């Protein structure tokens, strides 16, 4: 244990059924800890006989244990969380899926029996297995932080009963961790988004947490009860939970794999009966057991990767060489996948319906105020869409759904240790929010100190002819140029039909909701294309940092304004030069020689200034640049008239 004067941070641990993570609250924000680039520790432990180890057995935790689980099924323990604090009887339904032996221990408690190759065995309690994982996480945290870690907040599912919670505490103790608090996973997810961490938290706010992982689905409805006092934290009451312990992303992998297997079988049967897999008959069509285990495993991994690709892209092409000369090739579209998985998504919504009904008397007519997505399977676009439609609010996706629970556990740890008090738990937006515009300038949509919720929209367009995609860089800060602000994220609006510069009508909307989550959406009106991004702007900001940014903006105010003005002048003058240049080429011979020479000289002068300004903005006086642009505009009036009459004539003739 650490000395009392330096108890170290209170880390937050997401002790999951399949994966575990540890996070810490530091410098105003929670972050997931990692060593050597690895942060996710699979919740898998392998036992190995080793005469040199205490008790003659050593453990291997995480990636290695997971990767070789098929090789050592009898002594690799996964999903121990399903056994935590449960009797053998209670756990019976889970046993067929575990792959190792489960026996009855003291007081009827479920235990895993680890069987070694020499026939010897040993019994381990789920608490011991979990302790091994917690010890691994503790070690990871200590090496990431460079200091000792003795205290943790650990999360558990909202439906865990007292025995399951106590077992989790015991696991912590065995791992040398003082579990200062057990927090419900959905509550942690809400804390990660800053819900309930503000002193002014609104009473009765309800939050639905939709958690769809690889093999389990949970939905919870929470209600926030504010502390009522300054500095105190609010608490969450779990109004209802529902779910399915056998529903998750794995089901989607299976659907894809069955489809591949069926089609591969058809191909083999149809084209080359001799290549038929041993023992398979037509009736067993898509039965995977017709394939050898190595092929089945490969197909499973492949199915998952196709699924993940379809979360990003509209289609994924698949090519598997089956045998000499025989190739299975096809394209799977997202639409096709969505049709296939609709019943699966609807099953989760059925549980959401039950949870909402159970919470009904507390919800009143208002419904839920916010929906948080947790778990890797919530990256599936259909899931996001249908959950949003079901609850009637845009779900929160700003944080990584695999990390949000650990991040929230760290926030709770930060609150308990006092570390979180200096962070930005306020209802004002502390720094301005905007987007990058041409020339590296920043257009601010929401100015600092606006109160949340806040909404702003602005119209933009393209600067180049035929541009079919627009990158939107979302920025935070008080300075005028992109390089002096903090980028919160970039997204792309693509699929815009080619149009001349300035014609697309891009509406960008910023919405900061009551919880401080920023939703940016971009909509090109002519094509109807949309794209968006969500972020939590205050993550990673401390009060000190906000003050520094503010001070700097004052110091640089004058030169920043100049620079912004020059950037705008460069953009606008370039468009003018392009337009005038094109018309001069077409209609120049209809101007008097004097006027034409005049125009050519002014074009050269403005172009020269722009080139200099591009190289070094300080080398040009903005008023002079402005004047040169105005002079050129005035000198081109005649050319504009000619051009307009030409185009009118063109219209009349056409
Ligand atoms: P979790 O249990 O929360 O780690 O979630 C794991 C599940 O999320 C697995 O079924 C993964 O295949 C699934 N998953 C992870 N990333 C994606 C993605 N980009 N698209 C679809 N499913 C994903």
mmCIF file of C-alpha atoms in Angstrom, residues 8-10 24-29 147 410-425 542:
data_model
loop_
_atom_site.group_PDB
_atom_site.id
_atom_site.type_symbol
_atom_site.label_atom_id
_atom_site.label_comp_id
_atom_site.label_asym_id
_atom_site.label_seq_id
_atom_site.Cartn_x
_atom_site.Cartn_y
_atom_site.Cartn_z
ATOM 1 C CA UNK A 8 -1.672 8.298 -5.825
ATOM 2 C CA UNK A 9 -4.521 8.759 -8.276
ATOM 3 C CA UNK A 10 -7.769 6.842 -8.120
ATOM 4 C CA UNK A 24 -7.167 8.135 -15.096
ATOM 5 C CA UNK A 25 -8.412 11.671 -14.606
ATOM 6 C CA UNK A 26 -5.563 14.104 -15.053
ATOM 7 C CA UNK A 27 -5.169 17.678 -16.238
ATOM 8 C CA UNK A 28 -8.877 18.265 -16.449
ATOM 9 C CA UNK A 29 -9.842 15.199 -18.448
ATOM 10 C CA UNK A 147 3.893 5.821 -9.946
ATOM 11 C CA UNK A 410 -11.879 7.759 -14.181
ATOM 12 C CA UNK A 411 -14.134 10.826 -13.893
ATOM 13 C CA UNK A 412 -15.671 9.280 -10.774
ATOM 14 C CA UNK A 413 -12.141 8.611 -9.496
ATOM 15 C CA UNK A 414 -11.241 12.235 -10.209
ATOM 16 C CA UNK A 415 -14.268 13.493 -8.325
ATOM 17 C CA UNK A 416 -13.459 11.301 -5.314
ATOM 18 C CA UNK A 417 -9.816 12.328 -5.193
ATOM 19 C CA UNK A 418 -10.599 16.009 -5.692
ATOM 20 C CA UNK A 419 -8.696 16.084 -8.973
ATOM 21 C CA UNK A 420 -11.827 16.861 -10.965
ATOM 22 C CA UNK A 421 -12.698 20.024 -9.076
ATOM 23 C CA UNK A 422 -10.404 22.179 -11.187
ATOM 24 C CA UNK A 423 -11.976 20.962 -14.398
ATOM 25 C CA UNK A 424 -14.562 22.654 -16.476
ATOM 26 C CA UNK A 425 -17.828 21.640 -15.028
ATOM 27 C CA UNK A 542 -8.451 22.873 -17.513
#
